[in-house]
Amino acid sequence: MPTNTARSEERDLIARSKRDPEAFGQIYDAHFSRIFRYILYRVADVAVSEDLAAQTFTKALEHLGRFRWTGISISAWLYRIATNEVNSHFRRSARATFTDIEAVLDRLPDEENRPDQEMEAAERQVAENQRFVILNQCMQRLKPEAQTLLTLRYLNKKRFAEIAEILGVKEGTLRMRNKRALEKLRIQLEKQGAEDESIGRSPIQHTPTGCEGNELSAETAPESA
């Protein structure tokens, strides 16, 4: 968890960003790669992920004046906005945006338009990891809140305490939801013939790594668990 000094520095940065939009660039630089990876794990489409990440930070800047410091990190707030953007994207598209590994590879940007090195590595990992492709197809058959929880927990490697901060849900509740979501994912993997010996060694454990019902609000800071 962030130290008191780190929280104080973040609070000061948020205050400066409200007065001077250029200071928001520091928030962007500090969090963009992680937010991009989270979105990429959700949608498995590089171009869409870049668009949704850009929309996330645009909305964050637009609504920054409404952000109220309650000791909850700006990172959790950004993940909430990103989750809203992803869920809205799926509602618009009404289905997965790709069907196979070739489709993912076709969506990779041209060399002269590549993002920075870290994101490039993440993109290649996603595109070349067939286990992830199968996993993503199965994940997209789950409810959005289950997709969010499993992505944050197993792909973004977040602790339950961090997820609780992002979603505004108690840790104990998240653990129960996580168990149910894993069981539903197992069923989908079995339908694909992709299950391993146990859910603990399913494709969710072999994917690239990076650092309930109601839509989360982009205008308000997350509530503490």
Coordinates of N, CA and C in Angstrom, one line a residue:
M1 N 0.8 -1.2 0.0 CA 0.0 0.0 0.0 C 0.9 1.3 0.0
P2 N 0.4 2.4 -0.6 CA 1.2 3.6 -0.6 C 1.5 4.1 0.8
T3 N 2.7 4.7 1.0 CA 3.1 5.2 2.2 C 2.4 6.6 2.4
N4 N 2.4 7.1 3.7 CA 1.8 8.4 3.9 C 2.5 9.5 3.1
T5 N 3.8 9.4 2.9 CA 4.5 10.3 2.0 C 4.0 10.3 0.6
A6 N 3.8 9.0 0.1 CA 3.4 8.9 -1.3 C 2.0 9.4 -1.5
R7 N 1.1 9.1 -0.5 CA -0.3 9.6 -0.6 C -0.3 11.2 -0.5
S8 N 0.5 11.7 0.3 CA 0.6 13.2 0.4 C 1.1 13.8 -0.9
E9 N 2.1 13.2 -1.5 CA 2.5 13.7 -2.8 C 1.5 13.5 -3.9
E10 N 0.7 12.4 -3.8 CA -0.3 12.2 -4.8 C -1.4 13.3 -4.6
R11 N -1.8 13.5 -3.4 CA -2.8 14.5 -3.1 C -2.4 15.9 -3.6
D12 N -1.1 16.2 -3.4 CA -0.6 17.5 -3.9 C -0.7 17.6 -5.4
L13 N -0.3 16.4 -6.1 CA -0.3 16.4 -7.5 C -1.8 16.6 -8.1
I14 N -2.7 15.9 -7.4 CA -4.1 16.1 -7.8 C -4.6 17.5 -7.7
A15 N -4.2 18.1 -6.6 CA -4.6 19.5 -6.4 C -4.0 20.4 -7.5
R16 N -2.7 20.2 -7.8 CA -2.1 21.0 -8.9 C -2.7 20.7 -10.2
S17 N -3.1 19.5 -10.5 CA -3.7 19.1 -11.8 C -5.0 19.8 -11.9
K18 N -5.7 20.0 -10.8 CA -7.0 20.7 -10.9 C -6.8 22.1 -11.4
R19 N -5.7 22.7 -10.9 CA -5.4 24.1 -11.3 C -4.7 24.3 -12.6
D20 N -3.9 23.3 -12.9 CA -3.1 23.3 -14.2 C -3.1 22.0 -14.9
P21 N -3.9 21.9 -16.0 CA -4.0 20.6 -16.7 C -2.7 20.0 -17.1
E22 N -1.7 20.9 -17.3 CA -0.4 20.3 -17.7 C 0.2 19.4 -16.6
A23 N -0.1 19.7 -15.4 CA 0.3 18.8 -14.3 C -0.3 17.4 -14.4
F24 N -1.4 17.3 -15.0 CA -2.1 16.0 -15.2 C -1.2 15.1 -16.0
G25 N -0.3 15.6 -16.8 CA 0.6 14.8 -17.5 C 1.4 13.8 -16.6
Q26 N 1.7 14.2 -15.4 CA 2.4 13.4 -14.5 C 1.5 12.2 -14.1
I27 N 0.3 12.4 -13.9 CA -0.7 11.3 -13.6 C -0.8 10.4 -14.8
Y28 N -0.9 11.0 -16.0 CA -0.9 10.2 -17.2 C 0.3 9.3 -17.3
D29 N 1.5 9.9 -17.2 CA 2.8 9.1 -17.3 C 2.9 8.0 -16.3
A30 N 2.4 8.3 -15.1 CA 2.5 7.3 -14.0 C 1.6 6.1 -14.2
H31 N 0.5 6.3 -14.8 CA -0.6 5.3 -14.8 C -1.0 4.7 -16.2
F32 N -0.6 5.4 -17.2 CA -1.1 5.0 -18.5 C -0.8 3.5 -18.9
S33 N 0.4 3.1 -18.7 CA 0.8 1.7 -19.1 C 0.0 0.7 -18.4
R34 N -0.3 0.9 -17.1 CA -1.0 -0.1 -16.3 C -2.5 -0.1 -16.8
I35 N -3.0 1.1 -17.0 CA -4.4 1.1 -17.4 C -4.6 0.5 -18.8
F36 N -3.6 0.8 -19.7 CA -3.6 0.3 -21.1 C -3.6 -1.3 -21.0
R37 N -2.7 -1.8 -20.2 CA -2.6 -3.3 -20.0 C -3.9 -3.9 -19.5
Y38 N -4.5 -3.2 -18.5 CA -5.8 -3.7 -18.0 C -6.9 -3.8 -19.1
I39 N -7.0 -2.7 -19.9 CA -7.9 -2.7 -21.0 C -7.6 -3.7 -22.0
L40 N -6.3 -3.9 -22.4 CA -5.9 -4.9 -23.4 C -6.2 -6.3 -22.9
Y41 N -6.1 -6.6 -21.7 CA -6.5 -7.9 -21.2 C -8.0 -8.1 -21.3
R42 N -8.8 -7.0 -21.1 CA -10.2 -7.1 -21.2 C -10.7 -7.3 -22.7
V43 N -10.1 -6.5 -23.6 CA -10.7 -6.5 -25.0 C -9.8 -7.3 -26.0
A44 N -8.6 -7.5 -25.6 CA -7.7 -8.3 -26.5 C -7.6 -7.7 -27.9
D45 N -7.6 -6.4 -28.0 CA -7.5 -5.7 -29.3 C -6.7 -4.5 -29.1
V46 N -5.5 -4.4 -29.8 CA -4.6 -3.3 -29.5 C -5.2 -1.9 -29.9
A47 N -5.7 -1.8 -31.1 CA -6.2 -0.5 -31.5 C -7.4 0.0 -30.6
V48 N -8.3 -0.9 -30.2 CA -9.4 -0.6 -29.4 C -8.9 -0.2 -28.0
S49 N -7.9 -0.9 -27.5 CA -7.3 -0.7 -26.2 C -6.7 0.7 -26.1
E50 N -6.0 1.1 -27.2 CA -5.4 2.4 -27.2 C -6.5 3.5 -27.2
D51 N -7.5 3.3 -28.0 CA -8.6 4.3 -28.0 C -9.3 4.4 -26.6
L52 N -9.6 3.2 -26.0 CA -10.3 3.2 -24.7 C -9.4 3.8 -23.6
A53 N -8.1 3.6 -23.7 CA -7.2 4.1 -22.7 C -7.1 5.7 -22.8
A54 N -7.1 6.1 -24.1 CA -7.1 7.6 -24.3 C -8.4 8.2 -23.8
Q55 N -9.6 7.5 -24.0 CA -10.8 8.0 -23.5 C -10.9 8.0 -22.0
T56 N -10.2 7.0 -21.4 CA -10.2 6.9 -19.9 C -9.5 8.2 -19.4
F57 N -8.4 8.6 -19.9 CA -7.7 9.7 -19.4 C -8.3 11.0 -19.8
T58 N -9.0 11.0 -20.9 CA -9.7 12.3 -21.3 C -10.8 12.5 -20.3
K59 N -11.6 11.5 -20.0 CA -12.7 11.6 -19.0 C -12.1 11.9 -17.6
A60 N -11.0 11.3 -17.3 CA -10.4 11.6 -16.0 C -10.1 13.1 -15.9
L61 N -9.5 13.6 -16.9 CA -9.1 15.1 -16.9 C -10.4 15.9 -16.8
E62 N -11.4 15.5 -17.6 CA -12.7 16.3 -17.6 C -13.3 16.3 -16.2
H63 N -13.2 15.2 -15.5 CA -13.9 15.1 -14.2 C -13.0 15.2 -13.0
L64 N -11.8 15.6 -13.3 CA -10.8 15.7 -12.1 C -11.3 16.7 -11.1
G65 N -12.0 17.7 -11.5 CA -12.5 18.7 -10.6 C -13.4 18.2 -9.6
R66 N -14.1 17.1 -9.9 CA -15.1 16.4 -9.0 C -14.4 15.4 -8.1
F67 N -13.1 15.1 -8.4 CA -12.5 14.1 -7.6 C -12.3 14.6 -6.2
R68 N -12.7 13.9 -5.2 CA -12.6 14.3 -3.8 C -11.6 13.4 -3.1
W69 N -10.6 14.0 -2.5 CA -9.6 13.1 -1.8 C -10.2 12.6 -0.6
T70 N -10.2 11.2 -0.5 CA -10.7 10.5 0.7 C -9.6 9.5 1.2
G71 N -8.4 9.7 0.7 CA -7.4 8.7 1.1 C -7.3 7.5 0.1
I72 N -8.2 7.5 -0.9 CA -8.3 6.5 -1.9 C -7.4 7.0 -3.1
S73 N -6.7 6.1 -3.7 CA -5.7 6.5 -4.7 C -6.4 6.9 -6.0
I74 N -5.7 7.8 -6.7 CA -6.1 8.1 -8.1 C -6.1 6.9 -9.0
S75 N -5.2 6.0 -8.7 CA -5.1 4.8 -9.6 C -6.5 4.0 -9.5
A76 N -7.0 3.8 -8.3 CA -8.3 3.1 -8.2 C -9.4 3.8 -9.0
W77 N -9.4 5.2 -9.0 CA -10.4 5.9 -9.7 C -10.2 5.7 -11.2
L78 N -9.0 5.7 -11.7 CA -8.7 5.5 -13.1 C -9.1 4.1 -13.5
Y79 N -8.9 3.1 -12.7 CA -9.4 1.8 -13.1 C -10.9 1.7 -13.2
R80 N -11.6 2.5 -12.3 CA -13.0 2.5 -12.4 C -13.5 3.1 -13.7
I81 N -12.9 4.2 -14.1 CA -13.2 4.9 -15.4 C -12.9 3.9 -16.5
A82 N -11.8 3.3 -16.5 CA -11.4 2.3 -17.5 C -12.4 1.2 -17.6
T83 N -12.9 0.7 -16.5 CA -13.9 -0.4 -16.5 C -15.2 0.1 -17.1
N84 N -15.6 1.3 -16.8 CA -16.8 1.9 -17.5 C -16.6 1.9 -19.0
E85 N -15.4 2.4 -19.4 CA -15.2 2.5 -20.9 C -15.2 1.1 -21.5
V86 N -14.6 0.1 -20.9 CA -14.6 -1.2 -21.5 C -16.0 -1.8 -21.5
N87 N -16.8 -1.7 -20.5 CA -18.1 -2.2 -20.4 C -19.0 -1.5 -21.5
S88 N -18.8 -0.2 -21.6 CA -19.6 0.5 -22.7 C -19.2 0.1 -24.0
H89 N -17.9 -0.2 -24.2 CA -17.5 -0.7 -25.5 C -18.1 -2.1 -25.9
F90 N -18.2 -3.0 -24.9 CA -18.8 -4.3 -25.1 C -20.3 -4.1 -25.4
R91 N -20.9 -3.2 -24.7 CA -22.4 -3.0 -24.9 C -22.6 -2.5 -26.3
R92 N -21.7 -1.6 -26.8 CA -21.8 -1.1 -28.2 C -21.6 -2.2 -29.2
S93 N -20.6 -3.0 -29.0 CA -20.2 -4.0 -30.0 C -21.1 -5.3 -29.8
A94 N -21.6 -5.5 -28.6 CA -22.5 -6.6 -28.3 C -21.9 -8.0 -28.5
R95 N -20.6 -8.0 -28.7 CA -19.9 -9.3 -28.9 C -18.4 -9.1 -28.8
A96 N -17.6 -10.1 -28.8 CA -16.1 -10.0 -28.8 C -15.7 -9.4 -30.1
T97 N -14.6 -8.7 -30.0 CA -14.1 -8.0 -31.2 C -13.1 -8.8 -32.0
F98 N -12.8 -10.0 -31.6 CA -12.0 -10.9 -32.4 C -12.4 -12.3 -32.2
T99 N -12.0 -13.2 -33.1 CA -12.3 -14.6 -33.0 C -11.1 -15.6 -33.0
D100 N -10.0 -15.1 -33.4 CA -8.9 -16.0 -33.5 C -7.6 -15.3 -33.4
I101 N -6.5 -16.0 -33.3 CA -5.2 -15.4 -33.2 C -4.8 -14.5 -34.4
E102 N -5.2 -15.0 -35.6 CA -4.9 -14.2 -36.8 C -5.5 -12.8 -36.7
A103 N -6.8 -12.8 -36.2 CA -7.5 -11.5 -36.1 C -6.7 -10.5 -35.2
V104 N -6.2 -11.1 -34.1 CA -5.4 -10.2 -33.2 C -4.1 -9.7 -33.9
L105 N -3.4 -10.6 -34.6 CA -2.2 -10.2 -35.3 C -2.5 -9.1 -36.3
D106 N -3.6 -9.2 -37.0 CA -4.0 -8.3 -38.0 C -4.2 -6.9 -37.5
R107 N -4.6 -6.8 -36.2 CA -4.9 -5.5 -35.6 C -3.6 -4.8 -35.0
L108 N -2.5 -5.5 -35.0 CA -1.3 -4.8 -34.5 C -0.9 -3.6 -35.4
P109 N -0.5 -2.5 -34.8 CA -0.2 -1.3 -35.5 C 1.0 -1.5 -36.4
D110 N 1.1 -0.6 -37.5 CA 2.3 -0.6 -38.3 C 3.5 -0.2 -37.5
E111 N 4.6 -0.6 -38.0 CA 5.9 -0.4 -37.2 C 6.1 1.1 -36.9
E112 N 5.8 2.0 -37.8 CA 6.0 3.4 -37.6 C 5.0 4.0 -36.6
N113 N 4.0 3.3 -36.2 CA 3.0 3.8 -35.3 C 3.0 3.0 -34.0
R114 N 4.1 2.3 -33.7 CA 4.1 1.5 -32.5 C 4.1 2.4 -31.2
P115 N 3.4 1.9 -30.1 CA 3.5 2.6 -28.9 C 4.8 2.3 -28.2
D116 N 5.0 2.8 -27.0 CA 6.3 2.6 -26.4 C 6.7 1.2 -26.2
Q117 N 7.9 0.9 -25.8 CA 8.5 -0.4 -25.7 C 7.7 -1.3 -24.8
E118 N 7.3 -0.8 -23.6 CA 6.6 -1.6 -22.7 C 5.3 -2.1 -23.2
M119 N 4.5 -1.2 -23.8 CA 3.2 -1.6 -24.4 C 3.4 -2.5 -25.6
E120 N 4.5 -2.3 -26.3 CA 4.7 -3.2 -27.5 C 4.9 -4.6 -27.0
A121 N 5.7 -4.8 -25.9 CA 5.9 -6.1 -25.4 C 4.6 -6.8 -25.0
A122 N 3.8 -6.0 -24.3 CA 2.5 -6.5 -23.8 C 1.6 -7.0 -25.0
E123 N 1.6 -6.1 -26.0 CA 0.8 -6.5 -27.2 C 1.2 -7.7 -27.9
R124 N 2.5 -7.9 -28.0 CA 3.1 -9.1 -28.7 C 2.8 -10.3 -27.8
Q125 N 2.9 -10.2 -26.5 CA 2.6 -11.3 -25.7 C 1.1 -11.8 -25.8
V126 N 0.2 -10.8 -25.8 CA -1.2 -11.1 -26.0 C -1.4 -11.8 -27.3
A127 N -0.9 -11.2 -28.4 CA -1.1 -11.7 -29.7 C -0.6 -13.1 -30.0
E128 N 0.5 -13.4 -29.3 CA 1.2 -14.6 -29.6 C 0.8 -15.7 -28.6
N129 N 0.1 -15.4 -27.6 CA -0.3 -16.4 -26.6 C -1.7 -16.9 -26.8
Q130 N -1.7 -18.1 -27.5 CA -3.0 -18.7 -27.8 C -3.8 -19.0 -26.6
R131 N -3.2 -19.4 -25.5 CA -3.9 -19.6 -24.3 C -4.7 -18.4 -23.9
F132 N -4.1 -17.2 -24.0 CA -4.8 -16.0 -23.7 C -6.0 -15.8 -24.6
V133 N -5.8 -16.1 -25.8 CA -6.9 -15.9 -26.8 C -8.1 -16.7 -26.4
I134 N -7.9 -18.0 -26.0 CA -9.0 -18.9 -25.6 C -9.6 -18.4 -24.3
L135 N -8.7 -18.0 -23.4 CA -9.2 -17.5 -22.1 C -10.1 -16.2 -22.3
N136 N -9.6 -15.3 -23.2 CA -10.4 -14.1 -23.4 C -11.7 -14.4 -24.0
Q137 N -11.8 -15.3 -24.9 CA -13.1 -15.7 -25.5 C -14.0 -16.3 -24.4
C138 N -13.5 -17.1 -23.5 CA -14.3 -17.6 -22.4 C -14.7 -16.6 -21.4
M139 N -13.8 -15.7 -21.1 CA -14.0 -14.6 -20.1 C -15.2 -13.7 -20.6
Q140 N -15.2 -13.5 -21.9 CA -16.2 -12.6 -22.5 C -17.6 -13.2 -22.4
R141 N -17.7 -14.4 -22.1 CA -19.0 -15.1 -21.9 C -19.6 -14.9 -20.4
L142 N -18.7 -14.3 -19.6 CA -19.1 -14.1 -18.2 C -19.7 -12.7 -18.1
K143 N -20.3 -12.4 -17.0 CA -20.8 -11.0 -16.7 C -19.7 -10.0 -16.6
P144 N -19.9 -8.8 -17.0 CA -18.8 -7.8 -16.9 C -18.2 -7.7 -15.6
E145 N -18.9 -7.8 -14.5 CA -18.3 -7.7 -13.1 C -17.4 -8.8 -12.9
A146 N -17.7 -10.0 -13.4 CA -16.8 -11.2 -13.2 C -15.6 -11.0 -14.1
Q147 N -15.7 -10.5 -15.3 CA -14.6 -10.2 -16.1 C -13.6 -9.2 -15.4
T148 N -14.2 -8.2 -14.9 CA -13.4 -7.2 -14.2 C -12.6 -7.8 -13.1
L149 N -13.3 -8.5 -12.2 CA -12.6 -9.1 -11.0 C -11.5 -10.1 -11.4
L150 N -11.8 -11.0 -12.3 CA -10.8 -12.0 -12.7 C -9.6 -11.3 -13.4
T151 N -9.9 -10.3 -14.2 CA -8.8 -9.6 -14.9 C -7.9 -8.9 -13.9
L152 N -8.5 -8.2 -13.0 CA -7.7 -7.5 -12.0 C -6.9 -8.4 -11.2
R153 N -7.5 -9.6 -10.8 CA -6.9 -10.5 -9.8 C -5.8 -11.3 -10.5
Y154 N -6.1 -11.9 -11.7 CA -5.1 -12.9 -12.2 C -4.3 -12.3 -13.4
L155 N -4.7 -11.3 -14.1 CA -3.9 -10.8 -15.2 C -3.1 -9.6 -14.8
N156 N -3.8 -8.7 -14.0 CA -3.1 -7.5 -13.5 C -2.4 -7.8 -12.2
K157 N -2.7 -9.0 -11.6 CA -2.0 -9.4 -10.4 C -2.3 -8.5 -9.2
K158 N -3.5 -8.0 -9.1 CA -3.9 -7.2 -8.0 C -4.3 -8.0 -6.8
R159 N -3.9 -7.5 -5.6 CA -4.4 -8.1 -4.4 C -5.8 -7.8 -4.1
F160 N -6.5 -8.6 -3.3 CA -7.9 -8.3 -3.1 C -8.1 -6.9 -2.4
A161 N -7.2 -6.5 -1.6 CA -7.2 -5.2 -1.0 C -7.3 -4.1 -2.0
E162 N -6.4 -4.2 -3.1 CA -6.4 -3.3 -4.2 C -7.7 -3.3 -5.0
I163 N -8.2 -4.5 -5.2 CA -9.4 -4.6 -6.0 C -10.6 -4.0 -5.2
A164 N -10.6 -4.2 -3.9 CA -11.6 -3.7 -3.1 C -11.6 -2.1 -3.2
E165 N -10.5 -1.6 -3.2 CA -10.3 -0.1 -3.4 C -10.9 0.3 -4.7
I166 N -10.6 -0.4 -5.8 CA -11.0 -0.1 -7.1 C -12.5 -0.2 -7.2
L167 N -13.1 -1.3 -6.8 CA -14.5 -1.6 -7.0 C -15.4 -1.0 -5.8
G168 N -14.8 -0.6 -4.7 CA -15.6 -0.2 -3.6 C -16.4 -1.3 -3.0
V169 N -15.9 -2.5 -3.0 CA -16.5 -3.7 -2.5 C -15.6 -4.3 -1.4
K170 N -16.2 -4.9 -0.3 CA -15.4 -5.4 0.8 C -14.6 -6.7 0.3
E171 N -13.5 -6.9 0.9 CA -12.6 -8.0 0.5 C -13.3 -9.3 0.6
G172 N -14.0 -9.5 1.7 CA -14.7 -10.8 1.9 C -15.7 -11.1 0.8
T173 N -16.4 -10.1 0.4 CA -17.4 -10.2 -0.7 C -16.7 -10.5 -2.0
L174 N -15.6 -9.9 -2.3 CA -14.8 -10.1 -3.5 C -14.3 -11.6 -3.5
R175 N -13.9 -12.1 -2.4 CA -13.4 -13.5 -2.4 C -14.5 -14.5 -2.7
M176 N -15.7 -14.2 -2.3 CA -16.8 -15.1 -2.6 C -17.1 -15.0 -4.1
R177 N -17.1 -13.7 -4.6 CA -17.4 -13.5 -6.0 C -16.4 -14.1 -6.9
N178 N -15.1 -14.0 -6.4 CA -14.0 -14.6 -7.2 C -14.2 -16.1 -7.3
K179 N -14.5 -16.8 -6.2 CA -14.7 -18.2 -6.3 C -15.8 -18.6 -7.3
R180 N -16.9 -17.9 -7.2 CA -18.0 -18.2 -8.2 C -17.6 -17.9 -9.6
A181 N -16.9 -16.8 -9.8 CA -16.4 -16.4 -11.2 C -15.5 -17.5 -11.7
L182 N -14.6 -18.0 -10.9 CA -13.6 -19.0 -11.4 C -14.4 -20.3 -11.8
E183 N -15.4 -20.6 -11.0 CA -16.2 -21.8 -11.4 C -16.9 -21.6 -12.7
K184 N -17.4 -20.5 -12.9 CA -18.1 -20.2 -14.2 C -17.1 -20.2 -15.3
L185 N -15.9 -19.7 -15.1 CA -14.9 -19.7 -16.1 C -14.5 -21.1 -16.4
R186 N -14.3 -21.9 -15.4 CA -14.0 -23.3 -15.6 C -15.0 -24.0 -16.5
I187 N -16.2 -23.7 -16.3 CA -17.3 -24.3 -17.2 C -17.1 -23.9 -18.6
Q188 N -16.8 -22.6 -18.8 CA -16.6 -22.1 -20.2 C -15.3 -22.8 -20.8
L189 N -14.3 -22.9 -20.0 CA -13.0 -23.5 -20.5 C -13.3 -25.0 -20.9
E190 N -14.0 -25.7 -20.1 CA -14.3 -27.1 -20.4 C -15.1 -27.2 -21.7
K191 N -16.0 -26.2 -22.0 CA -16.8 -26.2 -23.2 C -15.8 -26.1 -24.4
Q192 N -14.8 -25.3 -24.2 CA -13.8 -25.1 -25.3 C -12.8 -26.2 -25.3
G193 N -12.8 -27.2 -24.4 CA -11.8 -28.2 -24.3 C -10.5 -27.7 -23.9
A194 N -10.5 -26.6 -23.2 CA -9.2 -25.9 -22.9 C -8.8 -26.0 -21.4
E195 N -9.5 -26.8 -20.6 CA -9.2 -26.8 -19.2 C -7.9 -27.6 -19.0
D196 N -7.2 -27.3 -17.9 CA -6.0 -28.0 -17.5 C -6.4 -29.0 -16.4
E197 N -5.5 -29.6 -15.7 CA -5.8 -30.5 -14.7 C -6.6 -29.9 -13.6
S198 N -6.5 -28.7 -13.4 CA -7.3 -28.0 -12.3 C -7.4 -26.5 -12.7
I199 N -8.3 -25.8 -12.1 CA -8.5 -24.4 -12.4 C -7.2 -23.7 -12.0
G200 N -6.5 -24.1 -11.1 CA -5.3 -23.5 -10.7 C -4.2 -23.5 -11.7
R201 N -4.3 -24.4 -12.7 CA -3.4 -24.5 -13.8 C -4.1 -24.3 -15.1
S202 N -5.2 -23.5 -15.1 CA -5.9 -23.2 -16.3 C -5.2 -22.1 -17.1
P203 N -5.6 -21.8 -18.3 CA -4.9 -20.7 -19.0 C -4.8 -19.4 -18.3
I204 N -5.7 -19.2 -17.3 CA -5.6 -17.9 -16.5 C -4.3 -17.8 -15.8
Q205 N -3.6 -18.9 -15.5 CA -2.3 -18.8 -14.9 C -1.1 -18.7 -15.9
H206 N -1.4 -18.8 -17.1 CA -0.3 -18.8 -18.1 C -0.4 -17.7 -19.1
T207 N -1.1 -16.7 -18.8 CA -1.3 -15.5 -19.6 C -0.2 -14.5 -19.4
P208 N 0.0 -13.5 -20.3 CA 0.9 -12.4 -20.0 C 0.6 -11.7 -18.8
T209 N 1.5 -11.2 -18.0 CA 1.3 -10.5 -16.8 C 1.7 -9.0 -17.0
G210 N 1.1 -8.2 -16.2 CA 1.4 -6.8 -16.2 C 1.6 -6.3 -14.8
C211 N 2.0 -5.3 -14.6 CA 2.2 -4.8 -13.3 C 1.2 -5.5 -12.4
E212 N -21.2 -5.0 -8.8 CA -21.9 -6.3 -9.2 C -23.2 -5.8 -10.0
G213 N -22.9 -5.6 -11.1 CA -24.1 -5.2 -11.9 C -24.2 -3.7 -12.2
N214 N -24.1 -2.8 -11.1 CA -24.2 -1.4 -11.4 C -22.9 -0.9 -12.0
E215 N -23.1 0.1 -12.9 CA -21.9 0.7 -13.5 C -21.2 1.6 -12.5
L216 N -19.9 1.6 -12.5 CA -19.1 2.4 -11.6 C -19.2 3.9 -12.1
S217 N -19.1 4.8 -11.2 CA -19.2 6.2 -11.6 C -17.8 6.8 -11.9
A218 N -17.7 7.4 -13.0 CA -16.5 8.1 -13.3 C -16.4 9.5 -12.7
E219 N -17.5 10.0 -12.2 CA -17.5 11.3 -11.6 C -17.1 11.4 -10.2
T220 N -17.2 10.3 -9.4 CA -16.9 10.3 -8.0 C -15.7 9.4 -7.7
A221 N -15.0 9.7 -6.6 CA -14.0 8.9 -6.1 C -14.5 7.6 -5.5
P222 N -13.7 6.5 -5.6 CA -14.1 5.2 -5.1 C -14.4 5.3 -3.6
E223 N -15.4 4.6 -3.1 CA -15.6 4.5 -1.7 C -14.6 3.5 -1.1
S224 N -14.2 3.7 0.1 CA -13.3 2.8 0.8 C -14.0 1.5 1.2
A225 N -13.2 0.4 1.2 CA -13.9 -0.9 1.5 C -14.1 -1.0 3.0

